[in-house]
XYZ file of C-alpha atoms in Angstrom:
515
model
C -56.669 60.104 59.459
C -53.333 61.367 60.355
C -50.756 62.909 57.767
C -49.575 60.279 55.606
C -45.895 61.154 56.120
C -46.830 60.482 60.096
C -48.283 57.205 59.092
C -45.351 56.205 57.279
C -42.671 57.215 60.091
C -44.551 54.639 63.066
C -44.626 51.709 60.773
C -40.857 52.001 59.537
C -40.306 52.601 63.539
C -42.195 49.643 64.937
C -41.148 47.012 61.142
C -37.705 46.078 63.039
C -39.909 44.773 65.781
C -41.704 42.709 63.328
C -38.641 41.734 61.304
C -36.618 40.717 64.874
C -39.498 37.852 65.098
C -39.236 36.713 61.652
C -35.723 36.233 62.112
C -36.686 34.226 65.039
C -38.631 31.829 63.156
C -41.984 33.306 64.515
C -44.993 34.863 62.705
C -47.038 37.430 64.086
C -50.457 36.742 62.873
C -52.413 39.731 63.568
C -50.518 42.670 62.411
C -52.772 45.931 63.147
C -53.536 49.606 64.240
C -54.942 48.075 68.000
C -51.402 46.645 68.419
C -48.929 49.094 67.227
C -48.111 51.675 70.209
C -47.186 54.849 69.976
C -45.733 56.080 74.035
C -43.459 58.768 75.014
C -40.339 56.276 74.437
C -41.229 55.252 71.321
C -43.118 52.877 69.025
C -44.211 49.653 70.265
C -45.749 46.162 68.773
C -47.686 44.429 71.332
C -49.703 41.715 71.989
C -47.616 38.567 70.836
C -49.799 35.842 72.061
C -50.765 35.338 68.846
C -47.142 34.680 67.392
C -46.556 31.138 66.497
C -43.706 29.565 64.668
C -43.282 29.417 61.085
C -43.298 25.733 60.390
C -46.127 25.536 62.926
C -48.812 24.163 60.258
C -51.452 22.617 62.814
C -51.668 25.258 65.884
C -54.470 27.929 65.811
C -53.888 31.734 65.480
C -55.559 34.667 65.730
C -55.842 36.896 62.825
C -58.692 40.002 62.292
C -60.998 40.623 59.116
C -60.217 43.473 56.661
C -56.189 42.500 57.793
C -55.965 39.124 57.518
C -54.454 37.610 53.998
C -56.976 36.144 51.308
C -55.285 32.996 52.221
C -55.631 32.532 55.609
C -59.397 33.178 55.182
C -62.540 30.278 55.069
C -63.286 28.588 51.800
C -66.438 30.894 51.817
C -64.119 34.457 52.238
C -61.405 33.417 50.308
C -61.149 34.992 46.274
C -61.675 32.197 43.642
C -58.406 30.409 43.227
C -56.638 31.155 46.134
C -55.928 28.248 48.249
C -56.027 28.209 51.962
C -52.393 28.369 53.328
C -50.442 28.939 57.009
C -49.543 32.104 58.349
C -46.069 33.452 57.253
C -43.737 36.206 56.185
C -45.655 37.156 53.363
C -49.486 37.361 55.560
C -47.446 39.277 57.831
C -46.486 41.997 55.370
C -50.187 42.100 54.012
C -51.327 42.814 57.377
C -48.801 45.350 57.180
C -50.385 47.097 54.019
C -53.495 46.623 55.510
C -53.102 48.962 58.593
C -51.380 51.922 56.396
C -54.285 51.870 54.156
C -56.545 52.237 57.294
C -54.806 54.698 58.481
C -53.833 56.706 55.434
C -57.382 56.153 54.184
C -59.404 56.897 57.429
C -62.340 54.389 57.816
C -63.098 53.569 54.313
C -66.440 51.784 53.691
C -66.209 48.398 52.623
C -63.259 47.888 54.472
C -64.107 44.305 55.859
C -66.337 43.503 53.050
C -66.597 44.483 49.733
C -63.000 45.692 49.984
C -61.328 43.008 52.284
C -58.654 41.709 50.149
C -58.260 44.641 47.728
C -58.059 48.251 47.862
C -60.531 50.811 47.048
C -60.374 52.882 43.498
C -57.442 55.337 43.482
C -59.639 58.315 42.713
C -61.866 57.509 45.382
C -58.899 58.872 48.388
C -56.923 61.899 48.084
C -53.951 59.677 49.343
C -54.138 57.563 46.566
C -54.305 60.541 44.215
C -51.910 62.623 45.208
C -48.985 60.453 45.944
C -48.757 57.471 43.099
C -45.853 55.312 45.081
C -47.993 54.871 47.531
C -50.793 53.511 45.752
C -48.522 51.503 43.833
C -46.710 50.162 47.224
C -50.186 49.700 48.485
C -51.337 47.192 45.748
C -48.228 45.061 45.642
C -48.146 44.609 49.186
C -51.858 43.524 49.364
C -51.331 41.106 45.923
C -53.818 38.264 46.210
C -50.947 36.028 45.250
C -48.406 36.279 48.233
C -45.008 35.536 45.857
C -46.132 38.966 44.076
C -46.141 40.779 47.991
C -42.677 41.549 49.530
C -40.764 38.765 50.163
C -39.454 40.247 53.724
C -40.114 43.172 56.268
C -36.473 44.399 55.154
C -38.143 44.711 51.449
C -41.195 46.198 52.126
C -39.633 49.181 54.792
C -37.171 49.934 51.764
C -39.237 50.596 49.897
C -41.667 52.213 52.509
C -38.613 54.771 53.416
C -38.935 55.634 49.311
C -42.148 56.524 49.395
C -41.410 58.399 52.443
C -39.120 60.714 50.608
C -41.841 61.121 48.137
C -44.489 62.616 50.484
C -42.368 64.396 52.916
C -40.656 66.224 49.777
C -44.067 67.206 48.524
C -45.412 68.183 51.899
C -42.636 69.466 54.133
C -39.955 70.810 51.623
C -36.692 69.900 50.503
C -34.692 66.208 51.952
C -31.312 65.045 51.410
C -31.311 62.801 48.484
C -31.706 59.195 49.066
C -29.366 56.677 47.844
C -30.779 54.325 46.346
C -30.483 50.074 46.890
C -30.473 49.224 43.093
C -29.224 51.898 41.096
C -26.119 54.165 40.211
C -26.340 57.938 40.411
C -25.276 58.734 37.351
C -27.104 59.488 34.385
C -27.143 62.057 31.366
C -27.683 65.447 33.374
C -29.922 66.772 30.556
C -31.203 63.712 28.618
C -30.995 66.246 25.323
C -28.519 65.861 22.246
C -25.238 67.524 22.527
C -22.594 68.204 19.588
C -22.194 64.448 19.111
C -25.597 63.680 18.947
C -28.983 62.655 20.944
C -27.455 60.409 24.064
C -28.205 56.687 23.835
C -30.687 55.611 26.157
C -28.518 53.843 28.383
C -26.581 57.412 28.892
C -29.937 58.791 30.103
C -31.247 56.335 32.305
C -29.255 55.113 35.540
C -27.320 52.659 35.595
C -28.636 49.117 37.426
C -26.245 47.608 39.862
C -24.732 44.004 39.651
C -25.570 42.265 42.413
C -22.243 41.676 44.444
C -23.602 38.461 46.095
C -23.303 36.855 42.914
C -20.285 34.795 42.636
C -19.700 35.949 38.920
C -19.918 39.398 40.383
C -16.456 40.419 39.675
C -16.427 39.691 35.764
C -19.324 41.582 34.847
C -18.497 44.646 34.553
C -16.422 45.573 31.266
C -12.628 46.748 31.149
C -11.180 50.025 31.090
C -10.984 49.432 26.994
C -14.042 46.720 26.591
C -16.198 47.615 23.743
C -19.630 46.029 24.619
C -19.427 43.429 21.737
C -16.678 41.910 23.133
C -17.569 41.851 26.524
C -20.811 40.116 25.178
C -18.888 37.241 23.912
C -16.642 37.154 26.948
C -20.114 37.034 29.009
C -21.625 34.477 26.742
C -18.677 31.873 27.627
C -19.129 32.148 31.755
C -20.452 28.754 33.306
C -22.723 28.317 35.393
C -25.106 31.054 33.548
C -26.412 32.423 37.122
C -29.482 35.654 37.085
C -26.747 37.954 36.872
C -24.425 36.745 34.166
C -28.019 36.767 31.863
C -28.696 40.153 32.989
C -25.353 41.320 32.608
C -24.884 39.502 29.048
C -28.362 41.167 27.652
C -27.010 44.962 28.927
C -24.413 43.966 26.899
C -25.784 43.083 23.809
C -28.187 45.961 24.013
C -25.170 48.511 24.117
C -23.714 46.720 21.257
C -26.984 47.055 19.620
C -27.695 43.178 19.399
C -31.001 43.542 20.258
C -32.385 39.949 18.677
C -29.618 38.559 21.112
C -30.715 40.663 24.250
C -33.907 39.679 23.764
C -33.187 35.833 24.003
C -30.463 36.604 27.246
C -33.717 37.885 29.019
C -35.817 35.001 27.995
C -33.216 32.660 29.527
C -33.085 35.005 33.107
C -37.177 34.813 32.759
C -37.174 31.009 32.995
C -34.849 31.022 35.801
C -36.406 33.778 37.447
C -40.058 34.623 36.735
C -40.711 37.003 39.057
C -37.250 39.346 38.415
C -38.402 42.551 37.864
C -34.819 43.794 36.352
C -35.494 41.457 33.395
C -38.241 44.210 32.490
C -36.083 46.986 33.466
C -33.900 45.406 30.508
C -36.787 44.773 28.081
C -37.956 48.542 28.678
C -34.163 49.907 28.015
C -33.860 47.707 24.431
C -37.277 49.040 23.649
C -36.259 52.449 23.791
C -33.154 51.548 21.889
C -35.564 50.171 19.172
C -37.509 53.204 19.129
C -40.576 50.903 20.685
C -41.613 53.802 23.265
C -45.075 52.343 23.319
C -43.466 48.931 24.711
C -41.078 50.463 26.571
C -44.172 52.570 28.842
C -45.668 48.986 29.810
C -42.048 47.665 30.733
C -41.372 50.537 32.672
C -44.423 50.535 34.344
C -44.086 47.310 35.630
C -40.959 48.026 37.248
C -42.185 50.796 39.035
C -45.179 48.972 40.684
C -42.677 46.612 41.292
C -40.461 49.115 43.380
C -42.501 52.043 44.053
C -40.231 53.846 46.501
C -37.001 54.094 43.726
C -36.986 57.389 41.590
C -35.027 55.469 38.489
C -38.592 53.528 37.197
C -40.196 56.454 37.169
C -37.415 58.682 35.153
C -37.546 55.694 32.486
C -40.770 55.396 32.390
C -41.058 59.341 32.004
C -38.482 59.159 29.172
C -40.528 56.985 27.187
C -43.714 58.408 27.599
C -42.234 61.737 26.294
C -40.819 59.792 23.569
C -44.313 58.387 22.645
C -45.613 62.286 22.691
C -43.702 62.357 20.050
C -44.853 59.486 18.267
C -48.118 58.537 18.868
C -50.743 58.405 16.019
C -53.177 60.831 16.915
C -52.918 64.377 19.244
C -55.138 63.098 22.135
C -52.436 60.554 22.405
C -49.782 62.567 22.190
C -51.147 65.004 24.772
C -52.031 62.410 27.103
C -48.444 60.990 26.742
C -47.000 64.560 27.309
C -48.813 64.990 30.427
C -48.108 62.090 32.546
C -44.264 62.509 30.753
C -44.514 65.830 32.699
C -46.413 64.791 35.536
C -43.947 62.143 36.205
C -40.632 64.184 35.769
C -42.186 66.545 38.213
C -42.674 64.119 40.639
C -39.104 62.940 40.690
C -37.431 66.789 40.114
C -39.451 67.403 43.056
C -37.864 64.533 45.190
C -34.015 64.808 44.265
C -33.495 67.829 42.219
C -30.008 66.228 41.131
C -31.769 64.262 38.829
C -31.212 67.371 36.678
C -32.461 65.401 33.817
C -35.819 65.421 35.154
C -36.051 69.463 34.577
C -35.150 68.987 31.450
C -38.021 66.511 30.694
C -40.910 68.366 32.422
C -39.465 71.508 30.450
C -39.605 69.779 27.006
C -43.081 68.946 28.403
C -44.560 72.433 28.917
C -46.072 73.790 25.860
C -45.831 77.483 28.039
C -43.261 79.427 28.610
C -43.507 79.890 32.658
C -43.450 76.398 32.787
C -40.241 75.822 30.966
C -38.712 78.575 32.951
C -40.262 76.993 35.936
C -38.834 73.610 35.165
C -35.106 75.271 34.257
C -35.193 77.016 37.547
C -34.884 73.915 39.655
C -31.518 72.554 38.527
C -29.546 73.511 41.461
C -26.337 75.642 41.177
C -23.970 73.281 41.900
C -25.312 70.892 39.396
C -23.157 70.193 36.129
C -26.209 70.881 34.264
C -26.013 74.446 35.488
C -24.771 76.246 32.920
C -26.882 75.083 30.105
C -30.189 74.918 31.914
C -29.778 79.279 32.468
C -28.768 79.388 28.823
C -32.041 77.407 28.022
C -33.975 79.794 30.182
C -32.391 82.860 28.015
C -33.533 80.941 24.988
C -37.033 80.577 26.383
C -37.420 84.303 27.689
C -35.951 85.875 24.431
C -38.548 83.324 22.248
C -41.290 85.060 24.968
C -40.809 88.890 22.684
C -42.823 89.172 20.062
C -41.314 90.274 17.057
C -43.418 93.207 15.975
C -43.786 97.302 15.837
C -47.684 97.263 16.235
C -47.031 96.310 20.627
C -49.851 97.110 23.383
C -47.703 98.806 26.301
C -48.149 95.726 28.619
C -46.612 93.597 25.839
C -44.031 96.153 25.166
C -43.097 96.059 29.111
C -43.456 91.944 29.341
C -41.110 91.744 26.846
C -38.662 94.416 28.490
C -38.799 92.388 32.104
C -37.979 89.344 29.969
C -35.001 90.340 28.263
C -33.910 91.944 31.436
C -34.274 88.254 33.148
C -32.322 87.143 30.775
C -29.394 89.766 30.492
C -29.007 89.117 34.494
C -28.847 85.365 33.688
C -26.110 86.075 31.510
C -24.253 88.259 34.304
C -24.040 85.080 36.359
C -20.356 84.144 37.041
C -21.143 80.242 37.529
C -22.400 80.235 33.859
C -19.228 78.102 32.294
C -20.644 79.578 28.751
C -17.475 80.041 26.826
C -16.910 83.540 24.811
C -18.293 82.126 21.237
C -21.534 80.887 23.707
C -21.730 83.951 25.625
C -21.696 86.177 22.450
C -24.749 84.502 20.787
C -26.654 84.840 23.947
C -25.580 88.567 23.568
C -26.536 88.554 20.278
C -29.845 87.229 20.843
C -31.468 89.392 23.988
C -29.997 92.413 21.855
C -32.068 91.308 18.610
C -35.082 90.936 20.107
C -34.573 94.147 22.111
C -34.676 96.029 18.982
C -38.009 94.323 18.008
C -39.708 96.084 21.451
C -38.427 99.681 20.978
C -39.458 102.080 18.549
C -37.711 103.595 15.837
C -35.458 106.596 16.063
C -34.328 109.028 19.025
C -36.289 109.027 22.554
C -38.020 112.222 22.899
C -36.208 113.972 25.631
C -38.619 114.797 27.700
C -39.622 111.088 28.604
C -38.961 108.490 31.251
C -35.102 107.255 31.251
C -34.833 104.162 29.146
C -33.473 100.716 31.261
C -30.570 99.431 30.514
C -29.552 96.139 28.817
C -26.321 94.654 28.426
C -24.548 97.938 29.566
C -26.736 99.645 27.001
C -29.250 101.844 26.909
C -32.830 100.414 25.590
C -33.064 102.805 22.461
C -32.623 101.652 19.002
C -29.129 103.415 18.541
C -26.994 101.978 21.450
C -28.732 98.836 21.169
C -27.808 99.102 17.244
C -23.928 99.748 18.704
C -24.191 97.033 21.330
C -25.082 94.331 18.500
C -22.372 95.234 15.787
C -20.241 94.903 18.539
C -21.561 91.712 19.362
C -21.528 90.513 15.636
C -17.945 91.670 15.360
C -16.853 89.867 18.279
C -18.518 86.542 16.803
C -16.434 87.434 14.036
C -13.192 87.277 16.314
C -14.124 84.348 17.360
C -14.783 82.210 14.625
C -11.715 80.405 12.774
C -13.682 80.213 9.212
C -12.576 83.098 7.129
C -15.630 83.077 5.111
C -17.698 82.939 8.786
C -15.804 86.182 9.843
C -17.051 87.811 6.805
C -20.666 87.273 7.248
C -20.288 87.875 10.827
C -18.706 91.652 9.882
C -21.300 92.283 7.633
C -24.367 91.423 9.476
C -22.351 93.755 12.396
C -22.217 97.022 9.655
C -25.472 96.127 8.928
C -26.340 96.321 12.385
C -24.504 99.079 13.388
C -26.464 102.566 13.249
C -26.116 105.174 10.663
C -23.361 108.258 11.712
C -21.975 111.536 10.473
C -18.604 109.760 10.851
């Protein structure tokens, strides 16, 4: 089979084609590999003497086995349950499905038989395996029901040109990022507590759009000074309650932490609309509010089967699998947890590495070291989230030292390249530190540096020690270099009592002299 990327590329090429005729008021029947073209000029659909109109319920068609819908099928072919219907929209986009799993599958056996309506096991095709969105795409496109299939071409190719993104940025290299349809780009660049506190989940995760087609559109959205509990009760009062004004009204009343509320505003947008899958991206958000990550994993997860080709389900659903690694009853659950936490923020870091929050994730992920540092490494340098992911990298290569006289060499010289890492990190001039920041930093690589070198003078006649910090890596001048450190914490700290700790620990520090 060709390269799934490849695959991928012809069919969002030759969809329009497809589309143009179901705009028309035409269905094409037999969607397949045999029709779809690939010349010099272009990509071409062919073969339209099987089109027939869409309320055409009487005329024959032509349709072929292992593409055709469970529901155009004989009573003898067809799945129990599944009623015999016309050809339309939603056939159309199986049939779809049905040649990218040929081709990104190669010829499967089973493909006409024991898997003619369904796909094979994941595990079973490297395809599958390696690239989840497209398994996920895959099975809701082929849904034995057609209202759980995309609705439209237009649907299916958006979310198509997701998954897209996904295997090209695995297999090719980097892509511009891709905006997405339903979601804001903003969201907590770290997803870790700052000096207020941990951020509230809503701060984390992006941020869903309203949609602008509704005509309540322009009062959703809260005032410059609109606390959330009042622009739940100025929600609650807007007639006629359309999809939108529940949606917007159970945000709300999760932000104001009126979760008993939410809960019944996305009852009420269920019963209008079954088959929203935003009503779980809600249900998922007040879970993790509750601190229900074990609910909020099968909420997520439905959203991102749902649409497979948007980063956003997968970052939430990442966010509360890490939260259940923390939670879970026993270790094999947490571990599991961890893992697909991790295996899922890589995923998305890997795809738009502006979703700096998703290096943080996979970092708090990694039980090792080079992971973390790995994970760290990707937030770009013009990210925000600069600053403190290098400072978080110093942290991790200063905790790498042991602290301990009794070192083999190739410990002793691990820890040196580590703290050397680090003291270049520290020389960067995009790190937005601040002095008080910087100095702990300081302090730190210089601590642990006296941990790795021995005791008292150099002998003279032995290899020139590196330098650290604009100090030499012998106990005395790294002695020097941390009371000066401690002494300019001291400087910087308004607390009088803070100073005087801070000039102690530096005399302490400082090395014995005949002066």
């Amino acid at each position: 089979p060709p390269p799934p990327a490849d695959v991928l590329r012809y069919l969002l090429r030759v969809l329009p084609a497809l589309g143009h005729l179901h705009r028309m008021g035409l269905v094409y029947c037999d969607f397949k590999p045999d029709n779809v073209m690939v010349t010099a000029s272009g990509v071409k659909l062919i073969d339209l003497g099987g089109a027939r109109r869409l309320d055409d319920l009487v005329s024959g068609y032509l349709s072929t086995p292992g593409y055709r819908a469970p529901e155009l099928d004989d009573d003898g072919e067809r799945p129990g349950g599944v009623e015999r219907t016309a050809p339309s929209v939603a056939t159309d986009t199986f049939a779809v499905a049905r040649t990218l799993a040929r081709l990104v599958l190669g010829r499967f056996p089973g493909f006409v038989d024991a898997y003619r309506h369904v796909l094979p096991p994941r595990r079973a095709h490297f395809p599958l395996r390696e690239f989840e969105s497209l398994d996920r795409l895959l099975r809701r496109a082929t849904a034995t029901d057609p209202q759980r299939r995309f609705q439209s071409v237009t649907e299916l190719a958006d979310e198509l040109v997701g998954v897209l993104y996904e295997i090209v940025a695995r297999t090719e290299g980097p892509v511009p990022p891709l905006a997405s349809r339903w979601f804001d780009a903003t969201g907590h660049p770290t997803g870790e507590a700052g000096p207020a506190g941990p951020p509230a989940a809503w701060e984390v995760l992006p941020e869903l759009r309203v949609d602008q087609d509704d005509p309540r559109a322009p009062a959703l959205t809260a005032g410059p000074d609109e606390d959330p509990a009042a622009l739940a009760a100025r929600l609650a009062a807007i007639v006629p309650v359309t999809t939108e004004v529940h949606l917007a009204l159970a945000r709300a009343r999760i932000r104001a932490g009126q979760l008993d509320e939410a809960a019944r505003a996305l009852d009420a947008a269920a019963a209008a609309a079954p088959r929203e899958w935003r009503i779980d991206w809600y249900r998922g958000l007040a879970a993790l509010v509750a601190r229900r990550p074990g609910l909020a994993t099968a909420d997520f997860d439905r959203v991102y089967s749902q649409v497979p080709g948007e980063l956003a389900p997968r970052l939430a659903l990442a966010t509360a699998l890490a939260d259940v690694a923390t939670t879970a009853g026993s270790a094999r659950e947490r571990q599991a947890a961890r893992e697909r936490a991790a295996e899922l923020f890589d995923v998305v870091g890997a795809i738009d590495p502006g979703v700096t929050s998703a290096a943080f994730g996979l970092a708090r992920c990694r039980t090792d070291a080079s992971g973390k540092i790995d994970a760290y490494q990707r937030v770009p340098r013009s990210s925000s989230a600069y600053t403190a992911s290098r400072a978080r990298m110093i942290g991790v290569l200063v905790a790498r030292v042991p602290g301990t006289d009794s070192l083999a060499a190739g410990s002793v010289a691990a820890g040196s390249a580590a703290l050397l890492r680090a003291a270049a990190l520290l020389a960067d001039p995009l790190l937005d530190l601040g002095e008080r920041r910087r100095a702990e930093l300081r302090r730190d690589i210089l601590t642990a540096a006296l941990a790795l070198v021995p005791a008292g003078h150099p002998p003279p006649d032995g290899p020139r020690p590196p330098t650290l910090l604009g100090r030499a890596m012998v106990e005395r001048e790294l002695r020097f270099g941390l009371a000066e450190t401690y002494r300019e914490m001291a400087r910087l700290t308004p607390d009088r009592a803070s100073r005087v700790r801070l000039v102690d620990q530096a005399n302490r520090a400082r090395p014995r002299t005949l002066l």
